[in-house]
Coordinates of C-alpha atoms in Angstrom, one line a residue:
M1 CA -42.0 10.5 -34.3
E2 CA -39.6 9.5 -31.6
N3 CA -40.2 11.5 -28.4
K4 CA -36.8 12.3 -26.9
K5 CA -36.9 12.7 -23.1
E6 CA -35.3 15.9 -22.0
K7 CA -32.5 15.5 -19.4
T8 CA -32.6 17.9 -16.5
F9 CA -29.9 18.8 -14.0
Q10 CA -29.9 20.7 -10.8
F11 CA -26.9 22.7 -11.9
V12 CA -25.7 23.5 -15.4
V13 CA -22.3 25.1 -15.8
V14 CA -21.2 26.5 -19.2
G15 CA -17.5 26.6 -20.0
G16 CA -14.6 24.3 -19.5
G17 CA -12.1 26.9 -18.4
I18 CA -10.7 27.4 -14.9
A19 CA -13.8 29.3 -13.6
G20 CA -16.3 26.7 -14.9
V21 CA -14.3 23.7 -13.8
T22 CA -13.6 25.1 -10.3
C23 CA -17.3 25.9 -10.0
V24 CA -18.2 22.3 -10.9
E25 CA -15.7 21.0 -8.3
Q26 CA -17.1 23.2 -5.6
L27 CA -20.7 22.3 -6.4
S28 CA -19.9 18.6 -6.5
S29 CA -18.1 18.8 -3.2
Q30 CA -20.7 20.9 -1.4
I31 CA -23.7 18.8 -2.7
P32 CA -22.4 15.3 -3.8
S33 CA -25.9 14.1 -4.6
A34 CA -26.6 17.0 -7.0
D35 CA -26.8 16.3 -10.8
V36 CA -24.4 18.7 -12.4
A37 CA -23.8 19.2 -16.1
L38 CA -20.7 20.9 -17.6
I39 CA -21.1 22.2 -21.1
T40 CA -17.8 22.6 -22.8
A41 CA -16.8 23.3 -26.4
G42 CA -14.1 20.6 -26.7
P43 CA -12.9 17.2 -25.2
H44 CA -10.5 18.9 -22.8
I45 CA -11.0 21.1 -19.7
K46 CA -8.6 23.3 -17.8
A47 CA -7.8 22.0 -14.4
V48 CA -5.9 23.6 -11.4
T49 CA -3.0 21.5 -10.2
N50 CA -0.2 21.9 -7.7
Y51 CA -2.3 24.5 -5.8
K52 CA -0.4 26.3 -3.0
Q53 CA -1.7 29.0 -0.7
V54 CA 1.3 31.3 -0.4
S55 CA -0.3 33.7 2.1
R56 CA -3.7 35.0 3.2
T57 CA -4.6 36.1 -0.4
L58 CA -1.7 35.0 -2.6
E59 CA -1.9 31.7 -4.3
E60 CA 0.2 29.7 -6.8
F61 CA -1.0 26.9 -9.1
D62 CA -0.4 25.3 -12.4
V63 CA -3.0 25.0 -15.1
E64 CA -3.2 21.6 -16.9
E65 CA -5.3 20.7 -19.9
Q66 CA -6.9 17.3 -19.1
P67 CA -9.5 15.1 -20.8
S68 CA -13.0 15.9 -19.6
S69 CA -13.4 12.3 -18.7
V70 CA -11.0 12.8 -15.7
L71 CA -13.5 15.2 -14.2
E72 CA -16.4 12.7 -14.8
E73 CA -14.4 9.9 -13.1
K74 CA -13.8 12.2 -10.1
F75 CA -17.5 13.2 -9.7
P76 CA -20.0 10.4 -10.6
N77 CA -22.9 12.8 -10.6
L78 CA -21.3 15.0 -13.2
T79 CA -22.2 14.9 -16.9
I80 CA -20.0 16.5 -19.5
I81 CA -21.8 17.8 -22.6
H82 CA -19.8 18.7 -25.6
S83 CA -21.7 21.5 -27.3
A84 CA -21.6 22.7 -30.9
V85 CA -20.1 26.0 -30.0
K86 CA -17.4 26.9 -32.4
S87 CA -14.0 26.4 -30.9
L88 CA -10.5 26.0 -32.3
H89 CA -8.1 23.7 -30.4
T90 CA -5.4 23.1 -33.0
K91 CA -4.1 26.7 -33.3
S92 CA -1.3 26.0 -30.8
H93 CA 0.1 23.2 -32.9
E94 CA -0.4 25.3 -36.1
F95 CA 1.4 28.2 -34.4
Q96 CA 4.4 26.0 -33.5
K97 CA 4.7 24.7 -37.1
R98 CA 4.5 28.1 -38.6
L99 CA 7.0 29.5 -36.2
S100 CA 9.6 26.8 -37.0
K101 CA 9.8 28.2 -40.5
A102 CA 9.5 31.8 -39.7
K103 CA 12.3 34.4 -39.9
R104 CA 10.3 37.4 -38.7
I105 CA 7.0 37.7 -36.9
V106 CA 4.9 40.7 -35.7
I107 CA 3.4 40.5 -32.2
V108 CA 0.6 43.0 -31.4
G109 CA -0.4 43.6 -27.8
N110 CA 1.1 44.6 -24.5
G111 CA -0.5 42.2 -22.0
G112 CA 0.7 39.1 -20.3
I113 CA 0.7 36.8 -23.3
A114 CA 2.6 39.3 -25.5
L115 CA 5.2 39.8 -22.7
E116 CA 5.8 36.0 -22.4
L117 CA 5.8 35.4 -26.2
V118 CA 8.3 38.1 -26.9
Y119 CA 10.6 36.8 -24.3
E120 CA 10.3 33.1 -25.2
V121 CA 10.6 33.2 -29.0
E122 CA 14.1 32.3 -30.3
G123 CA 15.7 32.1 -33.7
C124 CA 13.3 34.6 -35.2
E125 CA 13.2 38.4 -35.5
V126 CA 10.3 39.9 -33.5
I127 CA 8.6 43.2 -34.2
W128 CA 6.6 44.1 -31.1
A129 CA 3.9 46.7 -31.6
V130 CA 2.6 48.2 -28.3
K131 CA 0.0 51.0 -28.0
D132 CA 1.5 52.3 -24.8
K133 CA 4.6 54.4 -23.9
A134 CA 6.2 51.4 -22.1
I135 CA 6.0 47.6 -22.2
G136 CA 3.8 45.7 -19.9
N137 CA 1.5 48.7 -19.3
T138 CA -1.3 46.4 -17.9
F139 CA 1.0 45.3 -15.1
F140 CA 3.8 47.8 -14.7
D141 CA 4.8 51.5 -14.6
A142 CA 7.6 52.8 -16.8
G143 CA 10.2 52.1 -14.1
A144 CA 9.4 48.4 -13.9
A145 CA 9.4 48.3 -17.7
Q146 CA 12.9 49.7 -17.8
F147 CA 14.0 47.1 -15.2
L148 CA 12.7 44.3 -17.5
I149 CA 14.0 45.7 -20.8
P150 CA 17.6 44.4 -20.4
S151 CA 16.1 40.8 -20.3
L152 CA 15.6 41.1 -24.0
E153 CA 19.4 41.2 -24.4
A154 CA 21.5 38.1 -24.4
D155 CA 24.1 39.0 -21.8
K156 CA 22.9 38.9 -18.3
P157 CA 23.1 42.4 -16.7
Q158 CA 25.9 43.0 -14.3
A159 CA 25.0 43.0 -10.6
A160 CA 24.8 46.4 -9.1
A161 CA 24.5 47.8 -5.6
P162 CA 20.8 48.5 -4.7
C163 CA 19.9 52.1 -4.8
K164 CA 17.0 53.8 -2.9
R165 CA 14.9 56.2 -4.8
P166 CA 11.8 57.6 -3.2
R167 CA 10.7 58.9 -6.6
F168 CA 11.9 58.3 -10.2
T169 CA 11.5 59.6 -13.7
T170 CA 11.9 57.8 -16.9
E171 CA 12.6 58.8 -20.5
E172 CA 9.7 57.9 -22.7
A173 CA 10.1 56.8 -26.3
A174 CA 8.6 59.4 -28.6
P175 CA 5.3 58.5 -30.3
G176 CA 6.2 56.1 -33.0
G177 CA 9.7 55.6 -31.5
S178 CA 11.4 52.2 -31.3
H179 CA 13.9 50.4 -29.2
I180 CA 15.8 47.5 -30.7
F181 CA 17.4 44.7 -28.5
T182 CA 19.4 41.8 -29.5
A183 CA 20.1 38.5 -27.7
D184 CA 22.2 35.4 -28.4
R185 CA 21.0 31.8 -27.9
S186 CA 22.2 31.4 -24.4
S187 CA 18.9 30.0 -23.1
Q188 CA 16.3 27.6 -24.3
A189 CA 12.7 28.7 -24.6
Y190 CA 9.6 26.4 -24.7
G191 CA 5.9 27.0 -25.3
H192 CA 2.9 26.8 -27.5
G193 CA 0.8 29.5 -29.1
P194 CA -2.4 31.2 -28.4
T195 CA -5.9 30.1 -29.4
D196 CA -8.5 32.0 -31.3
S197 CA -11.4 31.1 -29.0
G198 CA -12.3 29.1 -25.9
S199 CA -10.8 29.6 -22.5
A200 CA -8.0 32.1 -21.9
L201 CA -4.3 31.0 -22.0
G202 CA -3.3 31.9 -18.5
P203 CA -0.1 31.0 -16.6
D204 CA 2.4 28.6 -18.0
W205 CA 0.7 28.6 -21.4
H206 CA 4.1 28.4 -23.2
E207 CA 5.3 25.3 -21.3
G208 CA 5.9 22.2 -23.3
I209 CA 6.5 23.1 -26.9
A210 CA 9.6 24.7 -28.4
L211 CA 9.1 28.3 -29.6
R212 CA 11.9 28.5 -32.1
G213 CA 12.0 30.1 -35.5
A214 CA 13.9 29.1 -38.6
E215 CA 17.0 31.3 -38.1
Q216 CA 20.1 30.1 -36.4
V217 CA 20.9 33.7 -35.4
S218 CA 20.6 35.8 -32.3
H219 CA 17.3 36.7 -30.8
R220 CA 16.3 40.1 -32.1
V221 CA 13.3 42.2 -30.7
S222 CA 12.3 45.6 -32.1
V223 CA 9.7 47.4 -30.0
E224 CA 7.5 49.9 -31.7
Y225 CA 5.9 52.2 -29.1
Q226 CA 2.6 54.0 -29.1
C227 CA 1.2 52.4 -32.2
E228 CA -1.4 50.0 -33.4
V229 CA -2.1 48.0 -36.6
E230 CA -3.5 50.2 -39.3
K231 CA -3.7 47.7 -42.1
I232 CA -2.5 44.3 -43.1
F233 CA -1.5 43.6 -46.7
T234 CA -0.7 40.5 -48.7
C235 CA 2.5 40.8 -50.8
E236 CA 0.5 41.5 -53.9
E237 CA -1.7 44.2 -52.3
L238 CA 1.4 46.0 -50.9
H239 CA 3.2 46.2 -54.2
K240 CA 0.0 47.8 -55.7
S241 CA 0.0 50.4 -52.9
P242 CA 2.5 53.1 -53.9
E243 CA 2.2 55.1 -50.7
Q244 CA 3.9 52.4 -48.6
T245 CA 7.3 53.1 -47.1
L246 CA 9.3 50.0 -46.7
R247 CA 12.6 49.4 -45.0
P248 CA 15.3 48.6 -47.5
E249 CA 15.7 45.0 -46.4
C250 CA 12.0 44.2 -46.4
G251 CA 12.1 42.0 -49.4
D252 CA 9.2 39.7 -50.2
W253 CA 7.1 38.4 -47.3
P254 CA 3.8 36.6 -47.1
V255 CA 2.2 39.4 -45.2
Y256 CA 2.9 43.1 -44.4
V257 CA 1.7 45.1 -41.5
R258 CA 1.3 48.9 -41.6
L259 CA 1.4 50.5 -38.1
T260 CA -0.1 53.8 -37.2
N261 CA 3.4 55.3 -36.7
A262 CA 3.8 55.0 -40.6
Q263 CA 6.1 52.0 -40.3
T264 CA 5.5 49.0 -42.5
F265 CA 7.0 45.6 -41.8
G266 CA 7.0 42.4 -43.8
C267 CA 6.8 39.2 -41.8
D268 CA 5.9 35.5 -42.0
F269 CA 2.8 36.0 -39.8
V270 CA 1.1 38.2 -37.2
V271 CA 0.3 37.2 -33.7
S272 CA -2.6 39.2 -32.1
A273 CA -2.3 39.2 -28.3
T274 CA -4.5 42.1 -27.5
G275 CA -6.4 40.9 -24.4
V276 CA -9.5 39.1 -23.3
V277 CA -13.0 40.0 -24.5
P278 CA -16.0 38.6 -22.4
N279 CA -17.7 36.0 -24.6
T280 CA -21.3 37.0 -23.7
E281 CA -22.9 36.8 -27.1
P282 CA -24.2 33.2 -26.8
F283 CA -26.2 34.2 -23.7
L284 CA -27.7 37.6 -24.6
Q285 CA -30.3 36.7 -27.2
G286 CA -33.8 36.3 -25.7
N287 CA -32.6 37.3 -22.3
T288 CA -32.4 40.5 -20.3
F289 CA -28.9 40.4 -18.8
V290 CA -27.5 43.7 -17.6
V291 CA -24.2 44.1 -19.4
A292 CA -21.4 46.2 -18.0
D293 CA -19.5 48.9 -20.0
D294 CA -16.6 46.4 -20.6
G295 CA -19.0 43.9 -22.1
G296 CA -19.2 41.5 -19.2
L297 CA -22.3 40.3 -17.5
Q298 CA -22.9 42.3 -14.3
V299 CA -22.8 40.1 -11.2
D300 CA -23.5 41.0 -7.5
D301 CA -21.5 40.0 -4.4
H302 CA -22.9 36.4 -4.8
M303 CA -21.8 36.2 -8.4
M304 CA -25.5 36.3 -9.5
T305 CA -26.4 38.0 -12.8
S306 CA -29.6 40.1 -13.3
E307 CA -31.4 36.9 -14.4
A308 CA -32.7 34.8 -11.6
D309 CA -30.8 31.7 -10.8
V310 CA -28.1 32.5 -13.3
Y311 CA -24.5 33.0 -12.0
A312 CA -21.4 34.1 -13.9
A313 CA -17.7 33.8 -13.0
G314 CA -14.4 34.4 -14.7
D315 CA -13.8 36.4 -17.9
V316 CA -17.5 36.5 -18.9
C317 CA -18.5 38.6 -15.8
T318 CA -18.0 42.0 -14.4
A319 CA -17.9 42.5 -10.6
C320 CA -20.5 45.2 -9.8
W321 CA -20.7 45.0 -6.1
E322 CA -19.2 47.7 -3.8
Q323 CA -15.6 46.7 -3.9
S324 CA -12.8 46.8 -1.4
P325 CA -10.6 49.9 -1.9
L326 CA -7.7 47.4 -2.2
W327 CA -9.2 45.1 -4.9
Q328 CA -9.9 45.5 -8.6
Q329 CA -11.0 43.0 -11.2
M330 CA -8.5 41.8 -13.8
R331 CA -9.3 39.0 -16.1
L332 CA -6.5 36.7 -14.9
W333 CA -6.6 32.9 -14.2
T334 CA -6.1 33.7 -10.5
Q335 CA -9.4 35.5 -10.3
A336 CA -11.1 32.9 -12.6
R337 CA -10.3 30.2 -10.0
Q338 CA -11.4 32.4 -7.1
M339 CA -14.6 33.5 -8.8
G340 CA -15.5 30.0 -10.0
W341 CA -14.9 28.6 -6.4
Y342 CA -17.0 31.4 -4.9
A343 CA -19.8 31.1 -7.4
G344 CA -20.0 27.4 -6.7
R345 CA -20.2 28.1 -3.0
C346 CA -22.9 30.7 -3.5
M347 CA -25.0 28.3 -5.7
A348 CA -24.7 25.5 -3.2
A349 CA -25.5 27.9 -0.3
H350 CA -28.7 29.0 -2.1
I351 CA -29.9 25.4 -2.5
L352 CA -29.0 24.6 1.1
S353 CA -30.4 27.8 2.5
E354 CA -27.1 28.7 4.1
P355 CA -25.8 32.3 4.5
V356 CA -22.6 33.1 2.6
E357 CA -20.3 36.2 2.9
L358 CA -18.1 37.7 0.3
D359 CA -14.9 35.7 0.2
F360 CA -11.8 37.2 1.7
C361 CA -9.9 36.8 -1.6
F362 CA -11.9 39.9 -2.8
E363 CA -10.5 42.0 0.0
L364 CA -7.0 42.5 -1.5
F365 CA -6.0 42.1 -5.2
S366 CA -3.1 39.7 -5.3
H367 CA -1.4 37.9 -8.2
I368 CA 1.8 35.9 -8.7
T369 CA 3.1 35.3 -12.2
K370 CA 6.4 35.2 -14.1
F371 CA 7.7 37.6 -16.8
F372 CA 11.0 37.5 -18.5
N373 CA 12.0 34.7 -16.2
Y374 CA 11.4 36.9 -13.1
K375 CA 9.0 36.1 -10.4
V376 CA 6.4 38.9 -10.3
V377 CA 4.0 39.7 -7.4
L378 CA 1.3 42.3 -7.7
L379 CA -0.6 43.5 -4.6
G380 CA -3.5 45.9 -4.1
K381 CA -3.4 49.1 -6.1
F382 CA 0.0 48.1 -7.6
N383 CA -0.2 50.6 -10.4
S384 CA -1.9 53.4 -8.4
Q385 CA -5.2 52.4 -9.9
G386 CA -7.9 54.9 -9.0
L387 CA -5.7 56.9 -6.7
G388 CA -5.6 60.7 -6.9
P389 CA -2.5 62.8 -6.9
D390 CA -2.1 62.4 -3.1
H391 CA 0.0 59.2 -3.2
E392 CA 3.7 58.5 -3.1
L393 CA 5.9 55.8 -4.7
L394 CA 9.0 54.3 -3.0
V395 CA 11.3 52.3 -5.3
R396 CA 14.2 50.1 -4.8
C397 CA 16.0 48.6 -7.8
T398 CA 18.9 46.2 -8.2
K399 CA 19.7 45.8 -11.8
G400 CA 19.2 42.3 -13.0
Q401 CA 18.1 41.1 -9.6
E402 CA 15.0 42.9 -8.1
Y403 CA 12.6 45.7 -8.5
V404 CA 10.5 46.7 -5.5
K405 CA 7.8 49.4 -5.7
V406 CA 5.5 50.5 -2.9
V407 CA 2.5 52.7 -3.3
L408 CA 1.6 54.8 -0.3
S409 CA -1.5 56.8 0.3
G410 CA -2.0 58.9 3.4
G411 CA 1.1 57.2 4.8
R412 CA -0.3 53.7 4.4
M413 CA 0.7 51.1 2.0
V414 CA -2.0 50.4 -0.6
G415 CA -0.1 48.6 -3.3
A416 CA 3.2 47.0 -4.3
V417 CA 5.1 45.5 -7.2
L418 CA 7.7 42.9 -6.5
I419 CA 9.9 41.6 -9.3
G420 CA 12.5 39.0 -8.5
E421 CA 13.1 36.9 -5.4
T422 CA 12.4 39.6 -2.9
D423 CA 10.7 37.5 -0.2
L424 CA 8.6 40.5 0.7
E425 CA 5.2 39.5 -0.5
E426 CA 3.8 38.2 2.9
T427 CA 5.2 41.2 4.8
F428 CA 3.8 43.7 2.3
E429 CA 0.5 41.9 2.2
N430 CA 0.1 42.2 5.9
L431 CA 1.1 45.9 5.9
I432 CA -1.5 46.6 3.2
L433 CA -4.2 44.6 5.0
N434 CA -3.4 46.1 8.4
Q435 CA -3.2 49.7 7.0
M436 CA -0.5 50.6 9.5
D437 CA 0.7 54.2 9.4
L438 CA 4.2 54.0 7.9
T439 CA 4.9 57.7 7.9
P440 CA 7.6 57.4 10.6
Y441 CA 9.7 55.1 8.5
G442 CA 9.9 57.2 5.4
E443 CA 12.4 56.1 2.8
E444 CA 13.9 53.6 5.3
L445 CA 11.0 51.3 4.5
L446 CA 12.9 50.0 1.5
N447 CA 16.4 50.4 3.0
P448 CA 18.2 47.2 1.7
D449 CA 20.3 47.1 4.9
I450 CA 17.2 46.7 7.1
D451 CA 15.5 43.2 7.3
I452 CA 12.0 44.5 6.9
E453 CA 10.5 41.0 7.3
D454 CA 11.8 40.7 10.9
Y455 CA 11.1 44.4 11.6
F456 CA 7.4 44.0 11.0
D457 CA 7.1 40.4 12.1

């Protein structure tokens, strides 16, 4: 029999997403002579492009899908191995073709992908099922959700004078309640759809392909609050189920969705956008990894797992070191890049016998994205995560222009949400990091007549 020689590498990285690719780039830069292997499920990898350091912790970048050969050309000692792991790469194209013929779709989920998809889809009625009392619960409170809701309408909201409100209340939709918003075709939307497996979609996932349905009518979104999918039926199954309550105009659809609020909707297809699940299953068999409650592989402050010489970064891992009171893990591409970079640094430092300290990016949570065509900046404990009752919210809102929320604890800023072109991100980042006592300023902190950037410069 032929004796195949086993190829060995100094470093083996599994996953062609942002965390894996960034880790490979860092390793290859730190130790150019090292033999590195990247195992990826398909012929393309996710690469960071147009990287920009906005402030000490805030960063902006685009994510571009590139042939894996581009990475091999950049790093001669890198070997790309295409594994037999099951991965579907054609779903985005399939999604676009299905949407072009669709008159109604059901979107399930309340995270970033769902928010973007609901806003971008045109020419098709959208039923949006969310399990929470407000949209965007992962990122926003009810006040920010109310600010964004008018963006589902066609007409741009009228500009209004900014109003200061140190505290606010919102009317919540009753369990099973729904809001319906309509919009005309005043703007173009582009994008492609989600994938079943592989790396997460991340920022700008909808750039490049038209997200348009079959109808030449206005954009129509119906939000069903505090509900989840109870059952999905085919047309034949539904008609054999006498207990179903259909809307009069339901007609015949390829698929029907029954929600836990007792509503049933017919649609052309269902889009599940319910979040990221750590894909740890391929690594658990035969090993003794310690797995966190959320399903991720536990990692320490050097991104090392419980197995010697095995590191993890990105969606697959759970940060289990003693964390900064201003940082929390969220499975976003921003953190995938940061973790991948830092894991590569730690791996190289181990080989080179160099000390390495926890990177400063883990000192303060920071994230820049875009929802409903608004720039969104999230800082620190932006949603009062983990804070007790002893905290205060300051809010400034200009309808259709900006939404500014500051989270104060003990008189010090610990978090902020900035929606729109506020230009406050660097100032607020510094105030959070410096932990300056802001008690003397009170509500004037968000006074629109005060140039806060110059004041705290």
